[in-house]
């Protein structure tokens, strides 16, 4: 079986999730960089793999798979030995719900294309940053209330919500959101960042 190829961008938080998950599960990946800064994702080269023109995309023998959470769950189905989700249906649903606070409600409204659209409508950098802070804070506030619940987020073993949290904390720091209202999330992120799979997946400019 050939090694799957991850089309990613070093600063993409959705790609960062997949790199973490692959590391935790011991899935070997080759990576191809799609430079969002130079609009490589909009050049047409990615269209056959992902008509959405977003990264990450996992290219494997079966074909192309998009959406970071779908990729992570595909890894989980293929390699169940080190699960990212628990077996119990209620606990699985709870963990998916936490991950989706970030993946479905925070990340999409802070994505590059949304920020570009805001700028094209005349919003300046301060307004765009304020927009991002609003939605990141809303998600973090909800997650902080659940953080430290060992069954769901920040337990002894990094699970799906942790995999999604760490890249969002990276983004929050990058865009200078004040994280002091979320001490439990910060502690969880720092603990995870020290783990080899998270450290190896961390954004690094090539
Ligand atoms: N829901 C998708 C989101 C993918 C996504 O939005 N990726 C970003 C990078 S983190 C991207 O390619 N943005 C390009 C753009 O907005 O033009 C996933 O989880 O994979």
mmCIF file of C-alpha atoms and ligand atoms in Angstrom:
data_model
loop_
_atom_site.group_PDB
_atom_site.id
_atom_site.type_symbol
_atom_site.label_atom_id
_atom_site.label_comp_id
_atom_site.label_asym_id
_atom_site.label_seq_id
_atom_site.Cartn_x
_atom_site.Cartn_y
_atom_site.Cartn_z
ATOM 1 C CA UNK A 1 0.000 0.000 0.000
ATOM 2 C CA UNK A 2 1.469 3.363 -0.964
ATOM 3 C CA UNK A 3 1.944 6.135 1.578
ATOM 4 C CA UNK A 4 -0.971 8.599 1.521
ATOM 5 C CA UNK A 5 -0.186 12.154 0.506
ATOM 6 C CA UNK A 6 -1.429 15.049 2.580
ATOM 7 C CA UNK A 7 -1.887 18.248 0.627
ATOM 8 C CA UNK A 8 -1.434 20.793 3.349
ATOM 9 C CA UNK A 9 -0.204 24.225 4.270
ATOM 10 C CA UNK A 10 2.037 24.657 7.277
ATOM 11 C CA UNK A 11 -0.099 27.371 8.852
ATOM 12 C CA UNK A 12 -3.472 25.824 8.048
ATOM 13 C CA UNK A 13 -5.114 24.804 11.296
ATOM 14 C CA UNK A 14 -7.294 22.200 9.581
ATOM 15 C CA UNK A 15 -4.120 20.638 8.128
ATOM 16 C CA UNK A 16 -2.456 20.879 11.536
ATOM 17 C CA UNK A 17 -5.293 18.755 12.975
ATOM 18 C CA UNK A 18 -4.605 16.022 10.432
ATOM 19 C CA UNK A 19 -0.852 16.115 11.071
ATOM 20 C CA UNK A 20 -1.474 15.730 14.823
ATOM 21 C CA UNK A 21 -3.953 12.891 14.340
ATOM 22 C CA UNK A 22 -1.615 11.051 11.980
ATOM 23 C CA UNK A 23 1.204 11.400 14.513
ATOM 24 C CA UNK A 24 -0.914 10.157 17.405
ATOM 25 C CA UNK A 25 -2.029 7.156 15.404
ATOM 26 C CA UNK A 26 1.318 6.414 13.770
ATOM 27 C CA UNK A 27 0.021 6.962 10.238
ATOM 28 C CA UNK A 28 2.872 7.690 7.813
ATOM 29 C CA UNK A 29 2.156 10.556 5.418
ATOM 30 C CA UNK A 30 3.969 12.331 2.651
ATOM 31 C CA UNK A 31 3.137 15.993 2.445
ATOM 32 C CA UNK A 32 2.736 18.341 -0.479
ATOM 33 C CA UNK A 33 2.645 22.004 0.371
ATOM 34 C CA UNK A 34 -0.141 24.144 -1.041
ATOM 35 C CA UNK A 35 0.937 27.703 -0.327
ATOM 36 C CA UNK A 36 -2.156 29.678 0.605
ATOM 37 C CA UNK A 37 -0.120 32.890 0.648
ATOM 38 C CA UNK A 38 0.472 32.616 -3.091
ATOM 39 C CA UNK A 39 -3.079 31.353 -3.758
ATOM 40 C CA UNK A 40 -1.782 27.960 -4.885
ATOM 41 C CA UNK A 41 -5.122 26.515 -3.776
ATOM 42 C CA UNK A 42 -6.928 28.756 -6.260
ATOM 43 C CA UNK A 43 -4.638 28.070 -9.225
ATOM 44 C CA UNK A 44 -6.721 25.145 -10.486
ATOM 45 C CA UNK A 45 -4.085 22.565 -9.581
ATOM 46 C CA UNK A 46 -6.068 21.400 -6.549
ATOM 47 C CA UNK A 47 -9.469 21.314 -8.245
ATOM 48 C CA UNK A 48 -9.396 17.674 -9.292
ATOM 49 C CA UNK A 49 -8.682 16.645 -5.692
ATOM 50 C CA UNK A 50 -10.892 19.190 -3.965
ATOM 51 C CA UNK A 51 -13.345 21.346 -5.881
ATOM 52 C CA UNK A 52 -13.784 23.314 -2.652
ATOM 53 C CA UNK A 53 -10.223 24.636 -3.139
ATOM 54 C CA UNK A 54 -9.315 24.160 0.512
ATOM 55 C CA UNK A 55 -6.668 22.184 2.362
ATOM 56 C CA UNK A 56 -6.202 19.616 3.745
ATOM 57 C CA UNK A 57 -6.779 16.897 1.179
ATOM 58 C CA UNK A 58 -5.686 13.326 1.759
ATOM 59 C CA UNK A 59 -4.757 11.550 -1.452
ATOM 60 C CA UNK A 60 -4.689 7.799 -0.974
ATOM 61 C CA UNK A 61 -5.143 4.660 -3.036
ATOM 62 C CA UNK A 62 -8.917 4.927 -2.702
ATOM 63 C CA UNK A 63 -8.982 8.504 -3.996
ATOM 64 C CA UNK A 64 -9.074 11.976 -2.486
ATOM 65 C CA UNK A 65 -10.585 12.688 0.923
ATOM 66 C CA UNK A 66 -11.356 16.202 2.115
ATOM 67 C CA UNK A 67 -12.486 17.643 5.468
ATOM 68 C CA UNK A 68 -10.084 17.272 8.349
ATOM 69 C CA UNK A 69 -12.571 15.621 10.706
ATOM 70 C CA UNK A 70 -13.530 13.056 8.058
ATOM 71 C CA UNK A 71 -9.830 12.342 7.486
ATOM 72 C CA UNK A 72 -9.233 11.919 11.227
ATOM 73 C CA UNK A 73 -12.185 9.570 11.574
ATOM 74 C CA UNK A 74 -10.985 7.631 8.516
ATOM 75 C CA UNK A 75 -7.638 7.118 10.273
ATOM 76 C CA UNK A 76 -9.559 6.038 13.366
ATOM 77 C CA UNK A 77 -11.538 3.466 11.378
ATOM 78 C CA UNK A 78 -8.417 2.131 9.659
ATOM 79 C CA UNK A 79 -6.247 1.995 12.779
ATOM 80 C CA UNK A 80 -8.485 1.480 15.804
ATOM 81 C CA UNK A 81 -5.652 0.456 18.127
ATOM 82 C CA UNK A 82 -5.038 4.016 19.331
ATOM 83 C CA UNK A 83 -8.486 5.618 19.059
ATOM 84 C CA UNK A 84 -9.158 9.354 18.776
ATOM 85 C CA UNK A 85 -12.760 8.734 19.812
ATOM 86 C CA UNK A 86 -14.017 6.457 22.592
ATOM 87 C CA UNK A 87 -16.131 3.395 21.885
ATOM 88 C CA UNK A 88 -19.160 4.396 23.944
ATOM 89 C CA UNK A 89 -21.750 6.071 21.659
ATOM 90 C CA UNK A 90 -22.624 8.833 24.157
ATOM 91 C CA UNK A 91 -18.984 9.680 24.832
ATOM 92 C CA UNK A 92 -18.237 9.632 21.080
ATOM 93 C CA UNK A 93 -21.086 12.024 20.411
ATOM 94 C CA UNK A 94 -19.944 14.323 23.233
ATOM 95 C CA UNK A 95 -16.409 14.426 21.890
ATOM 96 C CA UNK A 96 -17.590 15.120 18.353
ATOM 97 C CA UNK A 97 -19.774 17.931 19.682
ATOM 98 C CA UNK A 98 -16.780 19.578 21.380
ATOM 99 C CA UNK A 99 -14.584 19.222 18.307
ATOM 100 C CA UNK A 100 -17.348 20.674 16.149
ATOM 101 C CA UNK A 101 -17.602 23.821 18.287
ATOM 102 C CA UNK A 102 -14.262 24.734 16.762
ATOM 103 C CA UNK A 103 -14.414 22.929 13.440
ATOM 104 C CA UNK A 104 -17.968 23.945 12.498
ATOM 105 C CA UNK A 105 -18.659 27.153 14.410
ATOM 106 C CA UNK A 106 -15.333 28.973 14.900
ATOM 107 C CA UNK A 107 -12.947 27.984 12.125
ATOM 108 C CA UNK A 108 -15.243 28.504 9.099
ATOM 109 C CA UNK A 109 -16.037 32.134 9.937
ATOM 110 C CA UNK A 110 -12.348 32.928 10.540
ATOM 111 C CA UNK A 111 -11.080 31.272 7.381
ATOM 112 C CA UNK A 112 -8.856 33.078 4.889
ATOM 113 C CA UNK A 113 -11.589 33.430 2.271
ATOM 114 C CA UNK A 114 -14.005 34.932 4.801
ATOM 115 C CA UNK A 115 -11.374 37.405 6.008
ATOM 116 C CA UNK A 116 -10.576 38.356 2.417
ATOM 117 C CA UNK A 117 -14.270 38.929 1.741
ATOM 118 C CA UNK A 118 -14.554 41.144 4.804
ATOM 119 C CA UNK A 119 -11.571 43.178 3.564
ATOM 120 C CA UNK A 120 -13.078 43.427 0.081
ATOM 121 C CA UNK A 121 -16.203 44.906 1.696
ATOM 122 C CA UNK A 122 -14.062 47.662 3.176
ATOM 123 C CA UNK A 123 -13.296 46.394 6.664
ATOM 124 C CA UNK A 124 -9.860 47.349 7.915
ATOM 125 C CA UNK A 125 -7.373 45.126 9.751
ATOM 126 C CA UNK A 126 -8.682 46.136 13.194
ATOM 127 C CA UNK A 127 -12.251 45.275 12.245
ATOM 128 C CA UNK A 128 -11.227 41.952 10.737
ATOM 129 C CA UNK A 129 -9.243 41.095 13.854
ATOM 130 C CA UNK A 130 -12.194 42.070 16.044
ATOM 131 C CA UNK A 131 -14.409 39.771 13.950
ATOM 132 C CA UNK A 132 -12.027 36.856 14.517
ATOM 133 C CA UNK A 133 -11.733 37.579 18.229
ATOM 134 C CA UNK A 134 -15.520 37.574 18.570
ATOM 135 C CA UNK A 135 -15.931 34.085 17.158
ATOM 136 C CA UNK A 136 -12.841 32.571 18.713
ATOM 137 C CA UNK A 137 -13.891 33.908 22.118
ATOM 138 C CA UNK A 138 -17.427 32.540 21.696
ATOM 139 C CA UNK A 139 -16.080 29.063 20.980
ATOM 140 C CA UNK A 140 -13.448 29.167 23.700
ATOM 141 C CA UNK A 141 -15.973 30.357 26.287
ATOM 142 C CA UNK A 142 -18.142 27.311 25.592
ATOM 143 C CA UNK A 143 -15.168 24.954 25.619
ATOM 144 C CA UNK A 144 -13.670 26.421 28.784
ATOM 145 C CA UNK A 145 -16.860 25.441 30.584
ATOM 146 C CA UNK A 146 -16.231 21.816 29.588
ATOM 147 C CA UNK A 147 -12.443 21.758 29.804
ATOM 148 C CA UNK A 148 -10.883 19.436 32.318
ATOM 149 C CA UNK A 149 -13.826 17.082 32.158
ATOM 150 C CA UNK A 150 -11.571 14.066 31.873
ATOM 151 C CA UNK A 151 -14.062 12.151 29.780
ATOM 152 C CA UNK A 152 -14.195 14.745 27.037
ATOM 153 C CA UNK A 153 -11.429 17.322 26.815
ATOM 154 C CA UNK A 154 -8.035 17.393 28.429
ATOM 155 C CA UNK A 155 -8.123 13.857 29.749
ATOM 156 C CA UNK A 156 -5.113 11.631 30.257
ATOM 157 C CA UNK A 157 -5.014 10.674 26.579
ATOM 158 C CA UNK A 158 -5.281 13.249 23.798
ATOM 159 C CA UNK A 159 -8.536 12.699 21.930
ATOM 160 C CA UNK A 160 -10.347 14.370 19.010
ATOM 161 C CA UNK A 161 -11.332 17.578 20.874
ATOM 162 C CA UNK A 162 -7.691 18.058 21.965
ATOM 163 C CA UNK A 163 -6.526 17.526 18.383
ATOM 164 C CA UNK A 164 -8.868 20.288 17.225
ATOM 165 C CA UNK A 165 -8.255 22.613 20.187
ATOM 166 C CA UNK A 166 -4.481 22.942 19.846
ATOM 167 C CA UNK A 167 -4.496 24.373 16.286
ATOM 168 C CA UNK A 168 -7.239 26.812 17.288
ATOM 169 C CA UNK A 169 -5.162 27.989 20.247
ATOM 170 C CA UNK A 170 -2.259 28.427 17.808
ATOM 171 C CA UNK A 171 -4.524 30.627 15.660
ATOM 172 C CA UNK A 172 -5.724 32.572 18.682
ATOM 173 C CA UNK A 173 -2.147 33.339 19.705
ATOM 174 C CA UNK A 174 -1.260 34.244 16.128
ATOM 175 C CA UNK A 175 -4.088 36.769 16.021
ATOM 176 C CA UNK A 176 -3.432 37.967 19.575
ATOM 177 C CA UNK A 177 -6.653 36.940 21.276
ATOM 178 C CA UNK A 178 -6.364 37.437 25.039
ATOM 179 C CA UNK A 179 -6.388 33.884 26.392
ATOM 180 C CA UNK A 180 -6.477 34.764 30.083
ATOM 181 C CA UNK A 181 -10.227 34.020 30.362
ATOM 182 C CA UNK A 182 -9.500 30.421 29.288
ATOM 183 C CA UNK A 183 -6.880 29.094 31.721
ATOM 184 C CA UNK A 184 -8.058 25.513 31.493
ATOM 185 C CA UNK A 185 -7.911 25.482 27.692
ATOM 186 C CA UNK A 186 -4.435 27.012 27.758
ATOM 187 C CA UNK A 187 -3.256 24.391 30.249
ATOM 188 C CA UNK A 188 -4.663 21.584 28.091
ATOM 189 C CA UNK A 189 -3.101 23.031 24.947
ATOM 190 C CA UNK A 190 0.291 23.396 26.633
ATOM 191 C CA UNK A 191 0.143 19.848 27.937
ATOM 192 C CA UNK A 192 -0.726 18.536 24.479
ATOM 193 C CA UNK A 193 1.903 20.677 22.747
ATOM 194 C CA UNK A 194 4.574 18.915 24.802
ATOM 195 C CA UNK A 195 3.545 15.506 23.421
ATOM 196 C CA UNK A 196 5.698 14.289 20.497
ATOM 197 C CA UNK A 197 2.816 13.940 18.015
ATOM 198 C CA UNK A 198 1.708 17.522 18.652
ATOM 199 C CA UNK A 199 5.246 18.914 18.686
ATOM 200 C CA UNK A 200 6.123 17.226 15.382
ATOM 201 C CA UNK A 201 2.931 18.490 13.753
ATOM 202 C CA UNK A 202 3.370 22.092 14.888
ATOM 203 C CA UNK A 203 3.402 24.760 12.165
ATOM 204 C CA UNK A 204 6.879 25.294 10.756
ATOM 205 C CA UNK A 205 7.623 27.420 7.750
ATOM 206 C CA UNK A 206 9.354 25.197 5.167
HETATM 207 N N1 LIG B 1 -13.845 22.241 7.071
HETATM 208 C C1 LIG B 1 -12.593 22.123 6.369
HETATM 209 C C2 LIG B 1 -11.930 23.477 6.344
HETATM 210 C C3 LIG B 1 -10.776 23.513 5.384
HETATM 211 C C4 LIG B 1 -10.243 24.937 5.286
HETATM 212 O O1 LIG B 1 -11.009 25.890 5.368
HETATM 213 N N2 LIG B 1 -8.931 25.070 5.104
HETATM 214 C C5 LIG B 1 -8.338 26.379 5.054
HETATM 215 C C6 LIG B 1 -6.976 26.386 5.726
HETATM 216 S S1 LIG B 1 -7.139 26.066 7.451
HETATM 217 C C7 LIG B 1 -8.169 26.817 3.617
HETATM 218 O O2 LIG B 1 -7.823 26.029 2.761
HETATM 219 N N3 LIG B 1 -8.426 28.111 3.358
HETATM 220 C C8 LIG B 1 -8.263 28.691 2.079
HETATM 221 C C9 LIG B 1 -9.183 29.848 1.874
HETATM 222 O O3 LIG B 1 -9.954 30.183 2.775
HETATM 223 O O4 LIG B 1 -9.133 30.421 0.774
HETATM 224 C C10 LIG B 1 -11.712 21.088 7.064
HETATM 225 O O5 LIG B 1 -11.896 20.866 8.273
HETATM 226 O O6 LIG B 1 -10.865 20.476 6.401
#
